[in-house]
Amino acid sequence: QISCIFFFNDTATTEIYTEQIVGSVRCVQETGAECYKEIYDTLVRNPEVFKDNQTIEFGFKVDQKTILENYVLFLAITTHSKEQLAHLHDLKTNYIQTLERHPKLLRLVNDLLSNELISTKPADFGFDTVEIFLKTVHHYEQHQKDFRRQLVQHNIRVLEKYYRKIYVARVSELLNVPKEEVEVEICEMINIGLIFAKIDRVSGIISFRKLQNENERLNEWIFDVNKLLDIVDKTCNLISRDNEMLKVCLLYTSDAADDLLCVDLGGRRIIKKKNT
């Protein structure tokens, strides 16, 4: 792992370490975003270190725009996590003025933080010329695949919030991706714990379920028990009321019999006229 803070706290060696780390972090997706953040902050604090559009060894550019693009795009291709969300919120909070000068980056950050469906086509975002997607960068093809994958997975997480059950074909239609890819991505997300769902391949239905902690599960049980007790209480009241009505009916029938009058099955008196 690379300690960015160690590298960039020493102003005297900033230029040397910046050259070394820029060439290193491109192959490390997990720590790449954090390293680019440190590089960007260093360039902001020390703008005299590198001039705009300056190119260092291996053709890597070291300017604020390029480093900021790499920072945001590395976040975009990184698997969803609390750390990724923290970085995105930090961008939206502390770097908003800078992002406003780069509308494409601002749009991407807003989309990744939203609870709405977004485009799953990387070309729609206009980042084809960003450095981490260029052929001169190691694993550029994997970066492109990861970018599309994270766009698809973002939309699946959004659907999980609004649906309990949904057809695979419907998800494919909403996301504009093949059904096979939908199943692959959902299985991947289930395996790494990003969502909790199951796929019924026979009926083609995805069932989402929310993972509950102990307190939530206990509260749900209490609610179910209370609901069951209410049903039992209502049933007992109905049975008691029917029993009271039956007693009244039997008493009425008994009184009519004492008066030597005929009584039908409903307990009603039938008065017969005497022949004179």
PDB file of C-alpha atoms in Angstrom:
ATOM      1  CA  GLN A   1       0.000   0.000   0.000  1.00  0.00           C
ATOM      2  CA  ILE A   2       1.058   3.559  -0.632  1.00  0.00           C
ATOM      3  CA  SER A   3       1.077   6.136   2.125  1.00  0.00           C
ATOM      4  CA  CYS A   4       0.057   9.335   0.341  1.00  0.00           C
ATOM      5  CA  ILE A   5       0.115  11.461   3.467  1.00  0.00           C
ATOM      6  CA  PHE A   6       3.738  10.530   4.090  1.00  0.00           C
ATOM      7  CA  PHE A   7       4.677  11.503   0.558  1.00  0.00           C
ATOM      8  CA  PHE A   8       2.930  14.821   0.442  1.00  0.00           C
ATOM      9  CA  ASN A   9       3.514  16.303   3.851  1.00  0.00           C
ATOM     10  CA  ASP A  10       7.153  16.971   2.944  1.00  0.00           C
ATOM     11  CA  THR A  11       7.019  19.982   0.624  1.00  0.00           C
ATOM     12  CA  ALA A  12      10.696  19.744  -0.293  1.00  0.00           C
ATOM     13  CA  THR A  13      10.265  16.326  -1.905  1.00  0.00           C
ATOM     14  CA  THR A  14       6.794  16.903  -3.328  1.00  0.00           C
ATOM     15  CA  GLU A  15       7.851  16.942  -6.973  1.00  0.00           C
ATOM     16  CA  ILE A  16       9.911  13.739  -6.743  1.00  0.00           C
ATOM     17  CA  TYR A  17       7.276  11.766  -4.910  1.00  0.00           C
ATOM     18  CA  THR A  18       4.483  13.089  -7.113  1.00  0.00           C
ATOM     19  CA  GLU A  19       6.228  11.730 -10.216  1.00  0.00           C
ATOM     20  CA  GLN A  20       6.718   8.360  -8.551  1.00  0.00           C
ATOM     21  CA  ILE A  21       3.225   7.980  -7.187  1.00  0.00           C
ATOM     22  CA  VAL A  22       1.402   9.159 -10.323  1.00  0.00           C
ATOM     23  CA  GLY A  23       3.009   6.293 -12.182  1.00  0.00           C
ATOM     24  CA  SER A  24       2.131   3.819  -9.447  1.00  0.00           C
ATOM     25  CA  VAL A  25      -1.468   4.466  -8.487  1.00  0.00           C
ATOM     26  CA  ARG A  26      -2.906   3.764 -11.920  1.00  0.00           C
ATOM     27  CA  CYS A  27      -2.652   0.029 -11.297  1.00  0.00           C
ATOM     28  CA  VAL A  28      -4.125   0.146  -7.783  1.00  0.00           C
ATOM     29  CA  GLN A  29      -7.865   0.684  -8.019  1.00  0.00           C
ATOM     30  CA  GLU A  30      -8.621   0.326  -4.321  1.00  0.00           C
ATOM     31  CA  THR A  31      -6.202   3.047  -3.209  1.00  0.00           C
ATOM     32  CA  GLY A  32      -6.006   4.932  -6.505  1.00  0.00           C
ATOM     33  CA  ALA A  33      -8.813   7.379  -5.715  1.00  0.00           C
ATOM     34  CA  GLU A  34      -7.364   8.289  -2.325  1.00  0.00           C
ATOM     35  CA  CYS A  35      -3.911   8.751  -3.819  1.00  0.00           C
ATOM     36  CA  TYR A  36      -5.231  10.979  -6.600  1.00  0.00           C
ATOM     37  CA  LYS A  37      -7.021  13.038  -3.959  1.00  0.00           C
ATOM     38  CA  GLU A  38      -3.739  13.575  -2.127  1.00  0.00           C
ATOM     39  CA  ILE A  39      -1.990  14.463  -5.396  1.00  0.00           C
ATOM     40  CA  TYR A  40      -4.723  16.940  -6.278  1.00  0.00           C
ATOM     41  CA  ASP A  41      -4.640  18.563  -2.837  1.00  0.00           C
ATOM     42  CA  THR A  42      -0.868  18.826  -3.126  1.00  0.00           C
ATOM     43  CA  LEU A  43      -1.098  20.563  -6.505  1.00  0.00           C
ATOM     44  CA  VAL A  44      -3.665  22.969  -5.088  1.00  0.00           C
ATOM     45  CA  ARG A  45      -1.425  23.787  -2.131  1.00  0.00           C
ATOM     46  CA  ASN A  46       1.719  23.973  -4.286  1.00  0.00           C
ATOM     47  CA  PRO A  47       0.685  25.115  -7.785  1.00  0.00           C
ATOM     48  CA  GLU A  48       4.284  25.960  -8.621  1.00  0.00           C
ATOM     49  CA  VAL A  49       5.386  22.304  -8.483  1.00  0.00           C
ATOM     50  CA  PHE A  50       4.076  21.485 -11.968  1.00  0.00           C
ATOM     51  CA  LYS A  51       2.931  23.723 -14.735  1.00  0.00           C
ATOM     52  CA  ASP A  52      -0.368  23.100 -16.513  1.00  0.00           C
ATOM     53  CA  ASN A  53      -0.330  20.239 -19.027  1.00  0.00           C
ATOM     54  CA  GLN A  54       3.154  19.218 -17.959  1.00  0.00           C
ATOM     55  CA  THR A  55       3.984  15.632 -18.899  1.00  0.00           C
ATOM     56  CA  ILE A  56       6.277  13.461 -16.809  1.00  0.00           C
ATOM     57  CA  GLU A  57       7.746  10.015 -17.349  1.00  0.00           C
ATOM     58  CA  PHE A  58       5.656   7.464 -19.329  1.00  0.00           C
ATOM     59  CA  GLY A  59       3.578  10.298 -20.806  1.00  0.00           C
ATOM     60  CA  PHE A  60       1.569  10.923 -17.624  1.00  0.00           C
ATOM     61  CA  LYS A  61       0.088  14.407 -17.284  1.00  0.00           C
ATOM     62  CA  VAL A  62       0.308  16.208 -13.974  1.00  0.00           C
ATOM     63  CA  ASP A  63      -2.131  19.085 -13.885  1.00  0.00           C
ATOM     64  CA  GLN A  64      -5.112  19.808 -11.667  1.00  0.00           C
ATOM     65  CA  LYS A  65      -7.744  18.992 -14.295  1.00  0.00           C
ATOM     66  CA  THR A  66      -6.248  15.609 -15.225  1.00  0.00           C
ATOM     67  CA  ILE A  67      -5.670  14.579 -11.617  1.00  0.00           C
ATOM     68  CA  LEU A  68      -9.197  15.645 -10.602  1.00  0.00           C
ATOM     69  CA  GLU A  69     -10.689  13.650 -13.494  1.00  0.00           C
ATOM     70  CA  ASN A  70      -8.696  10.589 -12.489  1.00  0.00           C
ATOM     71  CA  TYR A  71      -9.768  11.023  -8.863  1.00  0.00           C
ATOM     72  CA  VAL A  72     -13.486  11.162  -9.712  1.00  0.00           C
ATOM     73  CA  LEU A  73     -13.310   8.385 -12.313  1.00  0.00           C
ATOM     74  CA  PHE A  74     -11.373   6.072  -9.992  1.00  0.00           C
ATOM     75  CA  LEU A  75     -14.176   6.596  -7.480  1.00  0.00           C
ATOM     76  CA  ALA A  76     -16.714   5.780 -10.187  1.00  0.00           C
ATOM     77  CA  ILE A  77     -15.071   2.467 -11.128  1.00  0.00           C
ATOM     78  CA  THR A  78     -14.515   1.394  -7.525  1.00  0.00           C
ATOM     79  CA  THR A  79     -16.918  -1.103  -5.959  1.00  0.00           C
ATOM     80  CA  HIS A  80     -19.653   0.577  -3.942  1.00  0.00           C
ATOM     81  CA  SER A  81     -18.745   0.942  -0.264  1.00  0.00           C
ATOM     82  CA  LYS A  82     -18.983   3.310   2.685  1.00  0.00           C
ATOM     83  CA  GLU A  83     -15.527   4.648   1.838  1.00  0.00           C
ATOM     84  CA  GLN A  84     -16.583   5.419  -1.712  1.00  0.00           C
ATOM     85  CA  LEU A  85     -19.696   7.221  -0.497  1.00  0.00           C
ATOM     86  CA  ALA A  86     -17.610   9.225   1.965  1.00  0.00           C
ATOM     87  CA  HIS A  87     -15.319  10.377  -0.855  1.00  0.00           C
ATOM     88  CA  LEU A  88     -18.292  11.313  -3.062  1.00  0.00           C
ATOM     89  CA  HIS A  89     -19.930  13.325  -0.292  1.00  0.00           C
ATOM     90  CA  ASP A  90     -16.586  14.983   0.414  1.00  0.00           C
ATOM     91  CA  LEU A  91     -16.364  15.972  -3.252  1.00  0.00           C
ATOM     92  CA  LYS A  92     -19.891  17.372  -3.188  1.00  0.00           C
ATOM     93  CA  THR A  93     -19.191  19.323  -0.004  1.00  0.00           C
ATOM     94  CA  ASN A  94     -15.588  20.519  -0.098  1.00  0.00           C
ATOM     95  CA  TYR A  95     -14.858  20.536  -3.832  1.00  0.00           C
ATOM     96  CA  ILE A  96     -18.156  21.869  -5.154  1.00  0.00           C
ATOM     97  CA  GLN A  97     -16.676  25.091  -6.537  1.00  0.00           C
ATOM     98  CA  THR A  98     -14.066  23.122  -8.450  1.00  0.00           C
ATOM     99  CA  LEU A  99     -16.660  20.645  -9.749  1.00  0.00           C
ATOM    100  CA  GLU A 100     -18.852  23.478 -10.979  1.00  0.00           C
ATOM    101  CA  ARG A 101     -16.068  24.354 -13.409  1.00  0.00           C
ATOM    102  CA  HIS A 102     -16.239  20.760 -14.704  1.00  0.00           C
ATOM    103  CA  PRO A 103     -19.935  20.022 -15.419  1.00  0.00           C
ATOM    104  CA  LYS A 104     -19.326  16.446 -16.571  1.00  0.00           C
ATOM    105  CA  LEU A 105     -17.623  15.518 -13.311  1.00  0.00           C
ATOM    106  CA  LEU A 106     -20.319  17.256 -11.280  1.00  0.00           C
ATOM    107  CA  ARG A 107     -23.024  15.373 -13.165  1.00  0.00           C
ATOM    108  CA  LEU A 108     -21.304  12.037 -12.513  1.00  0.00           C
ATOM    109  CA  VAL A 109     -20.923  12.747  -8.782  1.00  0.00           C
ATOM    110  CA  ASN A 110     -24.590  13.787  -8.519  1.00  0.00           C
ATOM    111  CA  ASP A 111     -25.708  10.689 -10.422  1.00  0.00           C
ATOM    112  CA  LEU A 112     -23.714   8.325  -8.210  1.00  0.00           C
ATOM    113  CA  LEU A 113     -25.189   9.946  -5.092  1.00  0.00           C
ATOM    114  CA  SER A 114     -28.747   9.980  -6.399  1.00  0.00           C
ATOM    115  CA  ASN A 115     -31.557   7.512  -5.781  1.00  0.00           C
ATOM    116  CA  GLU A 116     -32.632   7.609  -9.407  1.00  0.00           C
ATOM    117  CA  LEU A 117     -31.856   5.487 -12.441  1.00  0.00           C
ATOM    118  CA  ILE A 118     -28.970   6.768 -14.551  1.00  0.00           C
ATOM    119  CA  SER A 119     -27.591   5.919 -17.972  1.00  0.00           C
ATOM    120  CA  THR A 120     -25.645   2.675 -18.172  1.00  0.00           C
ATOM    121  CA  LYS A 121     -23.778   3.781 -21.308  1.00  0.00           C
ATOM    122  CA  PRO A 122     -20.325   5.172 -20.442  1.00  0.00           C
ATOM    123  CA  ALA A 123     -20.293   7.120 -23.714  1.00  0.00           C
ATOM    124  CA  ASP A 124     -23.207   9.257 -22.455  1.00  0.00           C
ATOM    125  CA  PHE A 125     -20.928  10.761 -19.806  1.00  0.00           C
ATOM    126  CA  GLY A 126     -18.275  11.910 -22.269  1.00  0.00           C
ATOM    127  CA  PHE A 127     -15.172  10.555 -20.518  1.00  0.00           C
ATOM    128  CA  ASP A 128     -13.620   8.741 -23.480  1.00  0.00           C
ATOM    129  CA  THR A 129     -10.561  11.011 -23.405  1.00  0.00           C
ATOM    130  CA  VAL A 130      -9.985  10.845 -19.654  1.00  0.00           C
ATOM    131  CA  GLU A 131      -6.525   9.486 -18.904  1.00  0.00           C
ATOM    132  CA  ILE A 132      -7.517   6.283 -17.089  1.00  0.00           C
ATOM    133  CA  PHE A 133      -9.516   5.181 -20.172  1.00  0.00           C
ATOM    134  CA  LEU A 134      -6.731   5.800 -22.685  1.00  0.00           C
ATOM    135  CA  LYS A 135      -4.834   2.938 -24.289  1.00  0.00           C
ATOM    136  CA  THR A 136      -1.565   4.303 -22.887  1.00  0.00           C
ATOM    137  CA  VAL A 137      -2.683   3.400 -19.360  1.00  0.00           C
ATOM    138  CA  HIS A 138      -2.382  -0.100 -17.910  1.00  0.00           C
ATOM    139  CA  HIS A 139      -5.688  -1.977 -17.527  1.00  0.00           C
ATOM    140  CA  TYR A 140      -7.591   0.700 -19.463  1.00  0.00           C
ATOM    141  CA  GLU A 141      -9.964  -1.947 -20.830  1.00  0.00           C
ATOM    142  CA  GLN A 142     -10.720  -3.184 -17.327  1.00  0.00           C
ATOM    143  CA  HIS A 143     -11.349   0.410 -16.242  1.00  0.00           C
ATOM    144  CA  GLN A 144     -13.916   0.788 -19.024  1.00  0.00           C
ATOM    145  CA  LYS A 145     -15.654  -2.458 -18.019  1.00  0.00           C
ATOM    146  CA  ASP A 146     -15.635  -1.476 -14.344  1.00  0.00           C
ATOM    147  CA  PHE A 147     -17.173   1.912 -15.171  1.00  0.00           C
ATOM    148  CA  ARG A 148     -20.094   0.301 -16.983  1.00  0.00           C
ATOM    149  CA  ARG A 149     -20.465  -2.304 -14.244  1.00  0.00           C
ATOM    150  CA  GLN A 150     -20.733   0.342 -11.529  1.00  0.00           C
ATOM    151  CA  LEU A 151     -23.350   2.249 -13.521  1.00  0.00           C
ATOM    152  CA  VAL A 152     -25.415  -0.934 -13.842  1.00  0.00           C
ATOM    153  CA  GLN A 153     -24.965  -1.829 -10.175  1.00  0.00           C
ATOM    154  CA  HIS A 154     -25.976   1.667  -9.096  1.00  0.00           C
ATOM    155  CA  ASN A 155     -29.295   1.223 -10.897  1.00  0.00           C
ATOM    156  CA  ILE A 156     -29.829  -2.204  -9.344  1.00  0.00           C
ATOM    157  CA  ARG A 157     -29.332  -0.699  -5.873  1.00  0.00           C
ATOM    158  CA  VAL A 158     -31.914   1.952  -6.761  1.00  0.00           C
ATOM    159  CA  LEU A 159     -34.425  -0.692  -7.872  1.00  0.00           C
ATOM    160  CA  GLU A 160     -33.879  -2.556  -4.606  1.00  0.00           C
ATOM    161  CA  LYS A 161     -35.181   0.490  -2.710  1.00  0.00           C
ATOM    162  CA  TYR A 162     -38.440   0.647  -4.644  1.00  0.00           C
ATOM    163  CA  TYR A 163     -39.278  -2.961  -5.500  1.00  0.00           C
ATOM    164  CA  ARG A 164     -39.889  -6.097  -3.470  1.00  0.00           C
ATOM    165  CA  LYS A 165     -40.268  -8.237  -6.597  1.00  0.00           C
ATOM    166  CA  ILE A 166     -39.582  -7.466 -10.231  1.00  0.00           C
ATOM    167  CA  TYR A 167     -39.160  -9.432 -13.440  1.00  0.00           C
ATOM    168  CA  VAL A 168     -35.670  -9.831 -14.869  1.00  0.00           C
ATOM    169  CA  ALA A 169     -37.042  -8.761 -18.244  1.00  0.00           C
ATOM    170  CA  ARG A 170     -38.356  -5.534 -16.695  1.00  0.00           C
ATOM    171  CA  VAL A 171     -34.985  -4.781 -15.108  1.00  0.00           C
ATOM    172  CA  SER A 172     -33.331  -5.416 -18.463  1.00  0.00           C
ATOM    173  CA  GLU A 173     -35.743  -2.959 -20.068  1.00  0.00           C
ATOM    174  CA  LEU A 174     -35.245  -0.264 -17.423  1.00  0.00           C
ATOM    175  CA  LEU A 175     -31.446  -0.541 -17.435  1.00  0.00           C
ATOM    176  CA  ASN A 176     -31.126  -1.092 -21.185  1.00  0.00           C
ATOM    177  CA  VAL A 177     -28.830  -4.084 -20.679  1.00  0.00           C
ATOM    178  CA  PRO A 178     -29.222  -7.771 -21.670  1.00  0.00           C
ATOM    179  CA  LYS A 179     -31.023 -10.081 -19.248  1.00  0.00           C
ATOM    180  CA  GLU A 180     -27.931 -12.269 -18.954  1.00  0.00           C
ATOM    181  CA  GLU A 181     -25.895  -9.282 -17.781  1.00  0.00           C
ATOM    182  CA  VAL A 182     -28.598  -8.363 -15.269  1.00  0.00           C
ATOM    183  CA  GLU A 183     -28.421 -11.829 -13.719  1.00  0.00           C
ATOM    184  CA  VAL A 184     -24.612 -11.786 -13.647  1.00  0.00           C
ATOM    185  CA  GLU A 185     -24.460  -8.400 -11.920  1.00  0.00           C
ATOM    186  CA  ILE A 186     -27.144  -9.292  -9.377  1.00  0.00           C
ATOM    187  CA  CYS A 187     -25.363 -12.536  -8.502  1.00  0.00           C
ATOM    188  CA  GLU A 188     -22.098 -10.624  -8.121  1.00  0.00           C
ATOM    189  CA  MET A 189     -23.738  -8.052  -5.849  1.00  0.00           C
ATOM    190  CA  ILE A 190     -25.320 -10.793  -3.753  1.00  0.00           C
ATOM    191  CA  ASN A 191     -21.979 -12.580  -3.365  1.00  0.00           C
ATOM    192  CA  ILE A 192     -20.169  -9.470  -2.096  1.00  0.00           C
ATOM    193  CA  GLY A 193     -23.070  -8.383   0.122  1.00  0.00           C
ATOM    194  CA  LEU A 194     -24.158  -5.232  -1.724  1.00  0.00           C
ATOM    195  CA  ILE A 195     -27.766  -6.393  -1.974  1.00  0.00           C
ATOM    196  CA  PHE A 196     -29.887  -9.160  -0.477  1.00  0.00           C
ATOM    197  CA  ALA A 197     -31.990 -10.858  -3.104  1.00  0.00           C
ATOM    198  CA  LYS A 198     -32.714 -14.114  -4.899  1.00  0.00           C
ATOM    199  CA  ILE A 199     -33.516 -14.928  -8.503  1.00  0.00           C
ATOM    200  CA  ASP A 200     -36.200 -17.412  -9.500  1.00  0.00           C
ATOM    201  CA  ARG A 201     -34.928 -18.361 -12.947  1.00  0.00           C
ATOM    202  CA  VAL A 202     -38.001 -20.471 -13.711  1.00  0.00           C
ATOM    203  CA  SER A 203     -40.425 -17.568 -13.320  1.00  0.00           C
ATOM    204  CA  GLY A 204     -37.807 -14.915 -14.085  1.00  0.00           C
ATOM    205  CA  ILE A 205     -38.518 -12.953 -10.910  1.00  0.00           C
ATOM    206  CA  ILE A 206     -36.023 -11.129  -8.674  1.00  0.00           C
ATOM    207  CA  SER A 207     -37.037 -10.898  -5.020  1.00  0.00           C
ATOM    208  CA  PHE A 208     -35.326  -8.187  -2.993  1.00  0.00           C
ATOM    209  CA  ARG A 209     -35.225  -8.300   0.757  1.00  0.00           C
ATOM    210  CA  LYS A 210     -33.698  -5.967   3.290  1.00  0.00           C
ATOM    211  CA  LEU A 211     -31.132  -7.307   5.736  1.00  0.00           C
ATOM    212  CA  GLN A 212     -32.335  -6.553   9.248  1.00  0.00           C
ATOM    213  CA  ASN A 213     -30.326  -6.152  12.413  1.00  0.00           C
ATOM    214  CA  GLU A 214     -31.387  -7.770  15.676  1.00  0.00           C
ATOM    215  CA  ASN A 215     -33.436  -4.798  16.879  1.00  0.00           C
ATOM    216  CA  GLU A 216     -35.317  -4.466  13.591  1.00  0.00           C
ATOM    217  CA  ARG A 217     -36.054  -8.194  13.523  1.00  0.00           C
ATOM    218  CA  LEU A 218     -37.264  -8.100  17.157  1.00  0.00           C
ATOM    219  CA  ASN A 219     -39.507  -5.112  16.419  1.00  0.00           C
ATOM    220  CA  GLU A 220     -40.977  -6.938  13.445  1.00  0.00           C
ATOM    221  CA  TRP A 221     -41.689 -10.001  15.605  1.00  0.00           C
ATOM    222  CA  ILE A 222     -43.356  -7.836  18.256  1.00  0.00           C
ATOM    223  CA  PHE A 223     -45.526  -6.229  15.587  1.00  0.00           C
ATOM    224  CA  ASP A 224     -46.516  -9.638  14.208  1.00  0.00           C
ATOM    225  CA  VAL A 225     -47.360 -10.973  17.675  1.00  0.00           C
ATOM    226  CA  ASN A 226     -49.445  -7.876  18.478  1.00  0.00           C
ATOM    227  CA  LYS A 227     -51.253  -8.230  15.163  1.00  0.00           C
ATOM    228  CA  LEU A 228     -51.984 -11.900  15.899  1.00  0.00           C
ATOM    229  CA  LEU A 229     -53.276 -11.049  19.392  1.00  0.00           C
ATOM    230  CA  ASP A 230     -55.596  -8.420  17.900  1.00  0.00           C
ATOM    231  CA  ILE A 231     -57.041 -11.023  15.523  1.00  0.00           C
ATOM    232  CA  VAL A 232     -57.539 -13.480  18.410  1.00  0.00           C
ATOM    233  CA  ASP A 233     -59.214 -10.769  20.501  1.00  0.00           C
ATOM    234  CA  LYS A 234     -61.601  -9.825  17.676  1.00  0.00           C
ATOM    235  CA  THR A 235     -62.423 -13.488  17.079  1.00  0.00           C
ATOM    236  CA  CYS A 236     -63.193 -14.036  20.769  1.00  0.00           C
ATOM    237  CA  ASN A 237     -65.476 -11.000  20.789  1.00  0.00           C
ATOM    238  CA  LEU A 238     -67.369 -12.307  17.777  1.00  0.00           C
ATOM    239  CA  ILE A 239     -67.760 -15.743  19.386  1.00  0.00           C
ATOM    240  CA  SER A 240     -68.957 -14.155  22.635  1.00  0.00           C
ATOM    241  CA  ARG A 241     -71.481 -11.994  20.790  1.00  0.00           C
ATOM    242  CA  ASP A 242     -72.833 -14.991  18.884  1.00  0.00           C
ATOM    243  CA  ASN A 243     -73.191 -16.933  22.132  1.00  0.00           C
ATOM    244  CA  GLU A 244     -75.200 -14.088  23.706  1.00  0.00           C
ATOM    245  CA  MET A 245     -77.481 -13.890  20.681  1.00  0.00           C
ATOM    246  CA  LEU A 246     -78.028 -17.643  20.846  1.00  0.00           C
ATOM    247  CA  LYS A 247     -79.033 -17.421  24.518  1.00  0.00           C
ATOM    248  CA  VAL A 248     -81.558 -14.679  23.746  1.00  0.00           C
ATOM    249  CA  CYS A 249     -83.015 -16.742  20.911  1.00  0.00           C
ATOM    250  CA  LEU A 250     -83.394 -19.830  23.094  1.00  0.00           C
ATOM    251  CA  LEU A 251     -85.026 -17.798  25.885  1.00  0.00           C
ATOM    252  CA  TYR A 252     -87.508 -16.294  23.455  1.00  0.00           C
ATOM    253  CA  THR A 253     -88.363 -19.716  22.114  1.00  0.00           C
ATOM    254  CA  SER A 254     -88.878 -21.076  25.626  1.00  0.00           C
ATOM    255  CA  ASP A 255     -91.291 -18.252  26.538  1.00  0.00           C
ATOM    256  CA  ALA A 256     -93.344 -18.866  23.446  1.00  0.00           C
ATOM    257  CA  ALA A 257     -93.613 -22.549  24.239  1.00  0.00           C
ATOM    258  CA  ASP A 258     -94.853 -21.757  27.737  1.00  0.00           C
ATOM    259  CA  ASP A 259     -97.692 -19.738  26.201  1.00  0.00           C
ATOM    260  CA  LEU A 260     -98.752 -22.874  24.254  1.00  0.00           C
ATOM    261  CA  LEU A 261     -98.075 -21.082  20.986  1.00  0.00           C
ATOM    262  CA  CYS A 262     -96.379 -22.617  17.997  1.00  0.00           C
ATOM    263  CA  VAL A 263     -92.846 -21.540  17.312  1.00  0.00           C
ATOM    264  CA  ASP A 264     -90.968 -21.903  14.026  1.00  0.00           C
ATOM    265  CA  LEU A 265     -87.284 -22.765  13.742  1.00  0.00           C
ATOM    266  CA  GLY A 266     -86.300 -19.073  13.912  1.00  0.00           C
ATOM    267  CA  GLY A 267     -87.919 -18.632  17.315  1.00  0.00           C
ATOM    268  CA  ARG A 268     -90.839 -16.579  15.979  1.00  0.00           C
ATOM    269  CA  ARG A 269     -94.320 -17.055  17.385  1.00  0.00           C
ATOM    270  CA  ILE A 270     -96.990 -18.415  15.110  1.00  0.00           C
ATOM    271  CA  ILE A 271    -100.508 -17.720  16.380  1.00  0.00           C
ATOM    272  CA  LYS A 272    -103.123 -20.154  15.154  1.00  0.00           C
ATOM    273  CA  LYS A 273    -106.731 -19.019  14.857  1.00  0.00           C
ATOM    274  CA  LYS A 274    -109.265 -21.148  16.695  1.00  0.00           C
ATOM    275  CA  ASN A 275    -112.145 -22.587  14.700  1.00  0.00           C
ATOM    276  CA  THR A 276    -115.470 -21.424  15.988  1.00  0.00           C
TER     277      THR A 276
END
